[in-house]
Short mmCIF file of C-alpha atoms and ligand atoms in Angstrom, two decimals:
data_model
loop_
_atom_site.label_atom_id
_atom_site.label_comp_id
_atom_site.label_asym_id
_atom_site.label_seq_id
_atom_site.Cartn_x
_atom_site.Cartn_y
_atom_site.Cartn_z
CA MET M 120 0.00 0.00 0.00
CA ALA M 121 1.46 3.39 -1.01
CA PHE M 122 1.86 5.76 1.91
CA LEU M 123 1.30 8.99 -0.06
CA ALA M 124 -2.12 9.84 -1.46
CA ASP M 125 -2.86 9.14 -5.13
CA ALA M 126 -3.83 12.82 -5.51
CA LEU M 127 -0.15 13.75 -5.13
CA SER M 128 0.77 11.88 -8.29
CA ARG M 129 -1.43 14.31 -10.21
CA VAL M 130 0.28 17.43 -8.86
CA LYS M 131 3.41 19.24 -10.02
CA PRO M 132 5.52 21.47 -7.76
CA SER M 133 5.28 25.20 -8.50
CA ALA M 134 7.72 26.27 -11.25
CA THR M 135 7.71 29.84 -9.98
CA ILE M 136 8.82 28.73 -6.52
CA ALA M 137 11.47 26.48 -8.13
CA VAL M 138 12.94 29.44 -10.08
CA SER M 139 13.12 31.61 -6.96
CA GLN M 140 14.81 28.72 -5.15
CA LYS M 141 17.41 28.25 -7.92
CA ALA M 142 18.11 32.01 -7.96
CA ARG M 143 18.60 31.98 -4.17
CA GLU M 144 20.99 29.03 -4.44
CA LEU M 145 23.12 30.76 -7.08
CA LYS M 146 23.18 33.95 -5.02
CA SER M 147 24.35 32.03 -1.96
CA GLN M 148 27.23 30.72 -4.11
CA GLY M 149 28.22 34.33 -4.71
CA ARG M 150 26.73 34.72 -8.20
CA ASP M 151 25.26 38.08 -9.21
CA VAL M 152 21.65 37.10 -9.89
CA ILE M 153 18.65 39.30 -10.68
CA GLY M 154 15.47 37.46 -9.74
CA LEU M 155 12.46 38.37 -11.86
CA GLY M 156 10.43 35.34 -10.85
CA ALA M 157 8.54 36.51 -7.78
CA GLY M 158 4.88 37.45 -8.05
CA GLU M 159 4.64 40.07 -5.35
CA PRO M 160 4.83 43.88 -5.22
CA ASP M 161 8.13 45.21 -3.92
CA PHE M 162 6.34 47.96 -1.94
CA ASP M 163 5.67 47.94 1.78
CA THR M 164 2.09 47.66 3.10
CA PRO M 165 0.62 51.18 3.55
CA ASP M 166 1.03 52.73 7.01
CA ASN M 167 -2.71 53.20 7.64
CA VAL M 168 -3.19 49.45 7.13
CA LYS M 169 -0.33 48.55 9.47
CA LYS M 170 -1.73 50.96 12.07
CA ALA M 171 -5.17 49.32 11.87
CA ALA M 172 -3.53 45.96 12.59
CA ILE M 173 -1.64 47.34 15.60
CA GLU M 174 -4.84 48.91 16.92
CA ALA M 175 -6.65 45.58 16.49
CA ILE M 176 -3.97 43.85 18.57
CA ASN M 177 -4.24 46.54 21.27
CA ARG M 178 -8.05 46.18 21.33
CA GLY M 179 -7.64 42.45 21.89
CA GLU M 180 -8.96 41.37 18.49
CA THR M 181 -6.81 38.28 18.81
CA LYS M 182 -9.35 35.48 19.06
CA TYR M 183 -11.01 33.08 16.61
CA THR M 184 -13.31 34.87 14.20
CA PRO M 185 -16.40 33.50 12.42
CA VAL M 186 -15.32 31.02 9.72
CA SER M 187 -16.34 33.28 6.81
CA GLY M 188 -14.76 36.36 8.38
CA ILE M 189 -15.64 39.25 10.68
CA GLN M 190 -18.81 41.11 9.72
CA PRO M 191 -17.09 44.52 9.26
CA LEU M 192 -14.77 43.00 6.66
CA ARG M 193 -17.58 41.17 4.89
CA GLU M 194 -19.53 44.43 4.80
CA ALA M 195 -16.46 46.24 3.44
CA ILE M 196 -16.15 43.58 0.72
CA ALA M 197 -19.84 43.93 -0.25
CA ALA M 198 -19.37 47.73 -0.35
CA LYS M 199 -16.23 47.35 -2.50
CA PHE M 200 -18.08 45.18 -5.01
CA LYS M 201 -20.87 47.76 -5.21
CA ARG M 202 -18.56 50.79 -5.40
CA GLU M 203 -15.98 49.46 -7.83
CA ASN M 204 -17.78 46.76 -9.81
CA ASN M 205 -21.47 47.71 -9.59
CA LEU M 206 -22.23 44.25 -8.19
CA ASP M 207 -24.90 43.81 -5.52
CA TYR M 208 -23.88 41.29 -2.90
CA ASP M 209 -25.28 41.03 0.60
CA TRP M 210 -22.45 40.69 3.14
CA LYS M 211 -23.70 37.14 3.83
CA GLN M 212 -22.83 36.28 0.22
CA THR M 213 -19.16 37.02 0.87
CA ILE M 214 -16.40 34.86 2.33
CA VAL M 215 -12.94 35.75 3.63
CA ALA M 216 -10.13 33.19 3.44
CA THR M 217 -6.42 32.82 4.12
CA GLY M 218 -5.33 34.33 0.81
CA GLY M 219 -6.97 34.24 -2.58
CA LYS M 220 -5.43 30.80 -2.95
CA GLN M 221 -7.68 29.34 -0.26
CA VAL M 222 -10.79 30.86 -1.83
CA LEU M 223 -9.97 29.15 -5.13
CA PHE M 224 -9.07 25.86 -3.52
CA ASN M 225 -12.21 25.72 -1.40
CA ALA M 226 -14.45 26.65 -4.33
CA MET M 227 -13.01 23.66 -6.22
CA MET M 228 -13.20 21.41 -3.15
CA ALA M 229 -16.82 22.36 -2.58
CA THR M 230 -17.97 21.65 -6.13
CA LEU M 231 -15.82 19.14 -8.02
CA ASN M 232 -16.59 15.46 -8.42
CA ALA M 233 -14.35 12.97 -10.22
CA GLY M 234 -14.45 13.64 -13.94
CA ASP M 235 -15.78 17.19 -13.70
CA GLU M 236 -13.93 19.44 -16.11
CA VAL M 237 -12.65 22.95 -15.49
CA VAL M 238 -11.79 25.10 -18.49
CA ILE M 239 -8.65 27.17 -17.91
CA PRO M 240 -7.37 29.56 -20.59
CA SER M 241 -3.63 29.09 -21.16
CA PRO M 242 -1.21 30.60 -20.31
CA TYR M 243 -2.61 30.20 -16.80
CA TRP M 244 -1.52 30.82 -13.25
CA VAL M 245 0.33 27.64 -12.24
CA SER M 246 -1.95 26.78 -9.33
CA TYR M 247 -5.29 26.51 -11.18
CA PRO M 248 -4.79 23.12 -12.87
CA GLU M 249 -3.05 21.69 -9.81
CA MET M 250 -5.88 22.71 -7.49
CA VAL M 251 -8.43 21.22 -9.86
CA SER M 252 -6.45 17.97 -9.99
CA ILE M 253 -6.04 17.74 -6.21
CA CYS M 254 -9.81 18.13 -5.86
CA GLY M 255 -10.41 15.25 -8.29
CA GLY M 256 -11.43 17.33 -11.32
CA THR M 257 -9.89 17.45 -14.78
CA PRO M 258 -8.27 20.70 -15.95
CA VAL M 259 -8.94 21.47 -19.62
CA ALA M 260 -6.59 24.06 -21.13
CA ALA M 261 -8.10 26.40 -23.71
CA GLU M 262 -5.21 27.90 -25.64
CA THR M 263 -4.89 31.56 -26.41
CA SER M 264 -2.29 33.05 -28.75
CA ILE M 265 0.09 35.97 -28.80
CA GLU M 266 -1.82 37.30 -31.85
CA ASN M 267 -4.99 37.57 -29.71
CA GLY M 268 -3.05 39.25 -26.91
CA PHE M 269 -3.28 35.98 -24.90
CA LYS M 270 -7.05 36.33 -24.54
CA LEU M 271 -9.56 33.51 -24.81
CA THR M 272 -11.83 33.84 -27.83
CA ALA M 273 -15.49 32.84 -27.94
CA GLU M 274 -14.63 30.09 -30.47
CA ALA M 275 -11.90 28.59 -28.27
CA LEU M 276 -14.24 28.65 -25.26
CA GLU M 277 -17.05 26.97 -27.18
CA LYS M 278 -14.64 24.27 -28.32
CA ALA M 279 -13.38 23.59 -24.78
CA ILE M 280 -16.83 23.16 -23.21
CA THR M 281 -18.23 19.61 -22.94
CA PRO M 282 -21.21 18.18 -21.02
CA LYS M 283 -18.74 17.56 -18.16
CA THR M 284 -17.64 21.21 -17.84
CA LYS M 285 -18.42 22.61 -14.41
CA TRP M 286 -16.37 25.79 -14.31
CA LEU M 287 -14.55 28.30 -16.48
CA ILE M 288 -11.74 30.04 -14.60
CA MET M 289 -11.16 33.62 -15.78
CA ASN M 290 -8.20 35.72 -14.64
CA SER M 291 -8.03 39.31 -15.83
CA PRO M 292 -5.52 40.94 -15.65
CA SER M 293 -3.70 37.68 -16.03
CA ASN M 294 -0.82 36.08 -14.28
CA PRO M 295 1.35 35.28 -16.30
CA SER M 296 0.52 37.32 -19.43
CA GLY M 297 -0.80 40.61 -17.99
CA ALA M 298 -3.66 40.40 -20.52
CA ALA M 299 -6.92 42.02 -19.39
CA TYR M 300 -10.30 41.73 -21.08
CA THR M 301 -12.37 44.69 -22.23
CA ALA M 302 -16.13 44.73 -21.54
CA GLU M 303 -16.76 43.71 -25.19
CA GLU M 304 -14.37 40.77 -24.94
CA LEU M 305 -16.03 39.60 -21.73
CA LYS M 306 -19.47 39.96 -23.31
CA ALA M 307 -18.44 37.70 -26.21
CA LEU M 308 -17.39 35.00 -23.71
CA ALA M 309 -20.54 35.56 -21.63
CA ASP M 310 -22.67 34.96 -24.73
CA VAL M 311 -21.08 31.53 -25.12
CA LEU M 312 -21.73 30.77 -21.45
CA LEU M 313 -25.39 31.79 -21.73
CA ALA M 314 -25.83 28.88 -24.14
CA HIS M 315 -24.32 26.50 -21.52
CA PRO M 316 -26.41 27.03 -18.38
CA ASN M 317 -24.57 24.39 -16.33
CA VAL M 318 -21.17 26.05 -16.57
CA TRP M 319 -20.18 28.34 -13.69
CA VAL M 320 -17.54 31.08 -13.83
CA LEU M 321 -14.86 31.67 -11.25
CA THR M 322 -13.31 35.05 -11.97
CA ASP M 323 -10.00 35.73 -10.27
CA ASP M 324 -9.77 39.54 -10.21
CA MET M 325 -6.67 39.70 -7.99
CA TYR M 326 -4.94 42.23 -10.27
CA GLU M 327 -8.00 44.44 -10.81
CA HIS M 328 -6.29 47.59 -9.57
CA LEU M 329 -3.22 47.15 -11.73
CA THR M 330 -4.29 48.18 -15.23
CA TYR M 331 -2.56 50.85 -17.28
CA GLY M 332 -3.20 53.68 -19.70
CA ASP M 333 -6.88 54.22 -20.40
CA PHE M 334 -7.79 50.56 -19.96
CA ARG M 335 -10.90 50.18 -17.78
CA PHE M 336 -11.31 47.06 -15.67
CA HIS M 337 -14.53 45.02 -15.89
CA THR M 338 -15.61 41.74 -14.35
CA ILE M 339 -17.89 39.23 -16.03
CA ALA M 340 -20.96 39.33 -13.73
CA GLU M 341 -21.04 43.11 -14.14
CA VAL M 342 -20.89 42.86 -17.94
CA GLU M 343 -23.51 40.09 -18.12
CA PRO M 344 -25.86 40.20 -15.10
CA LYS M 345 -27.54 36.97 -16.27
CA LEU M 346 -24.37 35.16 -15.13
CA TYR M 347 -24.61 36.57 -11.58
CA GLU M 348 -26.34 33.40 -10.30
CA ARG M 349 -23.43 31.22 -11.43
CA THR M 350 -20.41 33.43 -10.89
CA LEU M 351 -17.95 33.43 -8.02
CA THR M 352 -16.19 36.81 -8.07
CA MET M 353 -12.87 36.48 -6.29
CA ASN M 354 -10.40 39.15 -5.26
CA GLY M 355 -7.99 39.97 -2.43
CA VAL M 356 -5.75 42.52 -0.83
CA SER M 357 -2.43 40.79 -1.62
CA LYS M 358 -1.47 42.54 -4.86
CA ALA M 359 -3.44 45.81 -4.72
CA TYR M 360 -2.29 46.80 -1.22
CA ALA M 361 1.09 45.02 -1.11
CA MET M 362 -0.25 42.63 1.55
CA THR M 363 0.94 39.24 0.27
CA GLY M 364 2.12 38.12 3.70
CA TRP M 365 -1.10 39.03 5.52
CA ARG M 366 -2.94 36.24 3.71
CA ILE M 367 -6.39 37.71 3.07
CA GLY M 368 -8.43 36.84 -0.01
CA TYR M 369 -12.17 37.04 -0.51
CA ALA M 370 -15.03 36.23 -2.84
CA ALA M 371 -18.75 36.78 -3.31
CA GLY M 372 -21.28 34.59 -5.04
CA PRO M 373 -24.51 32.64 -4.68
CA LEU M 374 -25.31 31.91 -1.02
CA GLU M 375 -25.46 28.15 -1.47
CA LEU M 376 -21.88 28.05 -2.80
CA ILE M 377 -20.59 30.43 -0.11
CA LYS M 378 -22.18 28.21 2.59
CA ALA M 379 -20.51 25.11 1.10
CA MET M 380 -17.13 26.88 1.09
CA ASP M 381 -17.76 28.01 4.68
CA MET M 382 -18.37 24.40 5.69
CA ILE M 383 -15.08 23.24 4.18
CA GLN M 384 -13.15 26.13 5.69
CA GLY M 385 -14.75 25.37 9.09
CA GLN M 386 -13.15 21.92 9.05
CA GLN M 387 -9.87 23.25 7.74
CA THR M 388 -8.37 26.58 8.86
CA SER M 389 -11.55 28.27 10.25
CA GLY M 390 -11.50 32.07 10.07
CA ALA M 391 -8.48 33.88 8.60
CA CYS M 392 -6.06 35.69 10.97
CA SER M 393 -8.13 38.16 13.04
CA ILE M 394 -5.50 40.90 12.91
CA ALA M 395 -5.04 40.61 9.16
CA GLN M 396 -8.81 40.83 8.73
CA TRP M 397 -8.90 44.16 10.59
CA ALA M 398 -6.02 45.38 8.45
CA ALA M 399 -8.00 44.40 5.34
CA VAL M 400 -11.01 46.41 6.58
CA GLU M 401 -8.78 49.49 6.56
CA ALA M 402 -7.30 48.58 3.14
CA LEU M 403 -10.78 48.41 1.59
CA ASN M 404 -12.47 51.26 3.48
CA GLY M 405 -9.51 53.62 3.97
CA PRO M 406 -7.82 56.07 1.56
CA GLN M 407 -7.03 54.56 -1.84
CA ASP M 408 -4.21 56.89 -2.98
CA PHE M 409 -1.64 54.11 -2.42
CA VAL M 410 -3.24 52.12 -5.23
CA ALA M 411 -3.09 54.98 -7.76
CA ARG M 412 0.52 55.82 -6.86
CA ASN M 413 1.75 52.27 -7.35
CA LYS M 414 -0.20 51.85 -10.53
CA ALA M 415 1.75 54.77 -12.01
CA ILE M 416 5.06 53.24 -10.90
CA PHE M 417 4.17 49.85 -12.38
CA GLN M 418 3.12 51.44 -15.66
CA GLY M 419 6.55 53.10 -16.01
CA ARG M 420 8.25 49.76 -15.36
CA ARG M 421 6.03 47.94 -17.85
CA ASP M 422 6.84 50.45 -20.57
CA LEU M 423 10.57 50.22 -19.87
CA VAL M 424 10.62 46.41 -19.93
CA VAL M 425 8.45 46.05 -23.05
CA SER M 426 10.54 48.56 -24.95
CA MET M 427 13.89 47.01 -23.96
CA LEU M 428 12.74 43.44 -24.63
CA ASN M 429 11.52 44.34 -28.07
CA GLN M 430 15.04 45.60 -28.79
CA ALA M 431 16.47 42.19 -27.87
CA ARG M 432 17.20 40.01 -30.87
CA GLY M 433 14.56 37.31 -31.46
CA ILE M 434 12.26 38.42 -28.62
CA LYS M 435 8.71 39.53 -29.27
CA CYS M 436 6.95 41.20 -26.35
CA PRO M 437 3.34 42.36 -26.59
CA VAL M 438 2.20 45.27 -24.38
CA PRO M 439 0.04 43.82 -21.61
CA GLU M 440 -2.91 45.78 -20.18
CA GLY M 441 -2.25 44.99 -16.54
CA ALA M 442 -0.76 43.02 -13.61
CA PHE M 443 3.05 43.20 -13.21
CA TYR M 444 4.10 40.58 -15.73
CA VAL M 445 5.16 40.46 -19.35
CA TYR M 446 5.07 37.26 -21.38
CA PRO M 447 7.43 37.58 -24.34
CA SER M 448 7.90 34.93 -27.00
CA CYS M 449 11.33 33.39 -27.57
CA ALA M 450 10.13 31.26 -30.51
CA GLU M 451 12.69 32.75 -32.92
CA LEU M 452 15.55 31.65 -30.67
CA ILE M 453 14.62 27.98 -30.51
CA GLY M 454 17.30 25.92 -32.28
CA LYS M 455 20.09 28.44 -31.54
CA SER M 456 23.23 27.59 -29.66
CA ALA M 457 23.94 29.13 -26.22
CA PRO M 458 27.40 30.31 -24.97
CA SER M 459 27.62 27.01 -23.03
CA GLY M 460 27.51 25.18 -26.37
CA ARG M 461 24.10 23.66 -25.62
CA THR M 462 21.25 24.01 -28.11
CA ILE M 463 18.13 25.84 -26.97
CA GLU M 464 15.34 23.40 -27.76
CA THR M 465 12.60 24.66 -25.43
CA ASP M 466 11.70 27.75 -23.43
CA GLU M 467 12.90 25.86 -20.37
CA ASP M 468 16.36 25.60 -22.00
CA PHE M 469 16.17 29.32 -22.84
CA VAL M 470 15.57 30.38 -19.23
CA SER M 471 18.13 27.99 -17.83
CA GLU M 472 20.83 29.16 -20.27
CA LEU M 473 19.92 32.80 -19.54
CA LEU M 474 20.33 32.18 -15.82
CA GLU M 475 23.59 30.36 -16.41
CA ALA M 476 25.09 32.94 -18.79
CA GLU M 477 23.80 36.24 -17.42
CA GLY M 478 22.32 35.54 -13.97
CA VAL M 479 18.78 36.63 -14.83
CA ALA M 480 16.05 34.42 -13.33
CA VAL M 481 12.75 34.29 -15.23
CA VAL M 482 10.11 31.55 -15.51
CA HIS M 483 9.64 29.43 -18.66
CA GLY M 484 6.27 29.72 -20.38
CA SER M 485 5.59 26.01 -20.65
CA ALA M 486 5.10 26.01 -16.85
CA PHE M 487 2.07 28.23 -17.52
CA GLY M 488 0.78 26.01 -20.30
CA LEU M 489 1.84 28.08 -23.34
CA GLY M 490 5.23 28.48 -24.93
CA PRO M 491 7.87 29.03 -26.14
CA ASN M 492 7.62 32.12 -23.94
CA PHE M 493 8.91 33.30 -20.61
CA ARG M 494 7.43 35.37 -17.79
CA ILE M 495 9.10 38.38 -16.29
CA SER M 496 7.73 39.89 -13.11
CA TYR M 497 8.53 43.62 -13.17
CA ALA M 498 7.73 44.11 -9.50
CA THR M 499 11.23 45.39 -8.84
CA SER M 500 13.14 48.67 -9.25
CA GLU M 501 13.66 50.33 -12.66
CA ALA M 502 17.42 50.17 -12.13
CA LEU M 503 17.36 46.38 -11.71
CA LEU M 504 14.90 45.97 -14.57
CA GLU M 505 17.12 48.00 -16.87
CA GLU M 506 20.17 45.96 -15.91
CA ALA M 507 18.24 42.68 -16.38
CA CYS M 508 16.98 43.75 -19.82
CA ASN M 509 20.50 44.79 -20.85
CA ARG M 510 21.69 41.32 -19.89
CA ILE M 511 18.83 39.70 -21.83
CA GLN M 512 19.77 41.78 -24.89
CA ARG M 513 23.41 40.68 -24.52
CA PHE M 514 22.37 37.04 -24.10
CA THR M 515 20.10 36.94 -27.15
CA ALA M 516 22.78 38.71 -29.23
CA SER M 517 25.28 36.02 -28.21
CA LEU M 518 23.14 33.10 -29.46
CA LYS M 519 24.39 31.49 -32.65
C1 PLP Q 781 -3.76 35.07 -10.45
C2 PLP Q 781 -3.54 34.88 -9.00
N1 PLP Q 781 -4.55 34.48 -8.24
C3 PLP Q 781 -4.39 34.27 -6.92
C4 PLP Q 781 -3.18 34.45 -6.31
C5 PLP Q 781 -3.04 34.16 -4.85
O1 PLP Q 781 -3.20 35.23 -4.05
P1 PLP Q 781 -2.95 35.16 -2.48
O2 PLP Q 781 -1.52 35.52 -2.25
O3 PLP Q 781 -3.90 36.14 -1.90
O4 PLP Q 781 -3.25 33.75 -2.03
C6 PLP Q 781 -2.08 34.86 -7.07
C7 PLP Q 781 -0.76 35.02 -6.44
O5 PLP Q 781 0.28 34.93 -7.05
C8 PLP Q 781 -2.26 35.08 -8.45
O6 PLP Q 781 -1.25 35.48 -9.22
#
């Protein structure tokens, strides 16, 4: 009898964590490495949020909370959805969890039976297919293309849906591509879903506040209210308020689903950290100038990185609408020979030779289900980004 659960055989370790680990190892050996693998803002949590947490500790808000979260936070979440997304949710239709990750996991745990399919546009965030697999479902990748700006088309969605499809997972702006859908693009997908009444939508809007230029963020239940009854709208404070370590994510949706997720969470972690929940109340209800300021900084970095990558030989980098990632193609460099003498056959070879030759750590696209590409996280200073892009230019110029 095997000791480890069968479910583990269906799961891959996170490629993004593996890259960060490799970069750390090389650094500890004294190598000069620039890590562009991490998916978290390099800013500190705003002071008003930290202060709210300290005040919560001093008030003695240090006990178990209700499983789905403290009422003031759930009310703040309902108010946020109304204010920013024009979505009407009662606070009882909301749930708070230990990071956005737990919201997603528990939604899958609460709904998937063996054989249920979940459509995931690729490139996708590495955890979606793994979570689906752990929960016994079958991830179904629906490919996008660089020509379509890495966005799922109505045709590709229609093709991916079968009688076994339970969910479509949407993520706009996207990790890893930064692609974000306009209202028209969402409406085209919603029209397909209207013809498939059994398919639910989980929309991961984690990067909502990070969109650039005159792009305006929309979420699917807002664009097509007929989908409201089968949409779980998920979000969190991690990326928008530089609160990755506080571990607060949230969602709103039909009451029956929220109750099922509450039941699972009640047998698992129970309520999220009480202090972090009070901090999140301040993040959502307090001044929002932090968000606008960082958005402007990220936009400058995006423009720098896109421009420098497009000057690198053989690299094609579309301009993403949001998040803090770019997802350039290295297709033209496949088949070339690296300074080590090895031939670059895949995007995984490309990133490993780049790390070896120039000490720049990025993540290969095939880990996100679409390549040959690579993901750069530009959540780091302009000076480091400029240096990293110079090294990438030098590396691609050296390929024979
Ligand atoms: C698309 C996406 N969803 C969810 C998460 C998880 O967020 P959290 O840190 O709140 O668990 C991440 C984090 O990298 C992400 O990129």
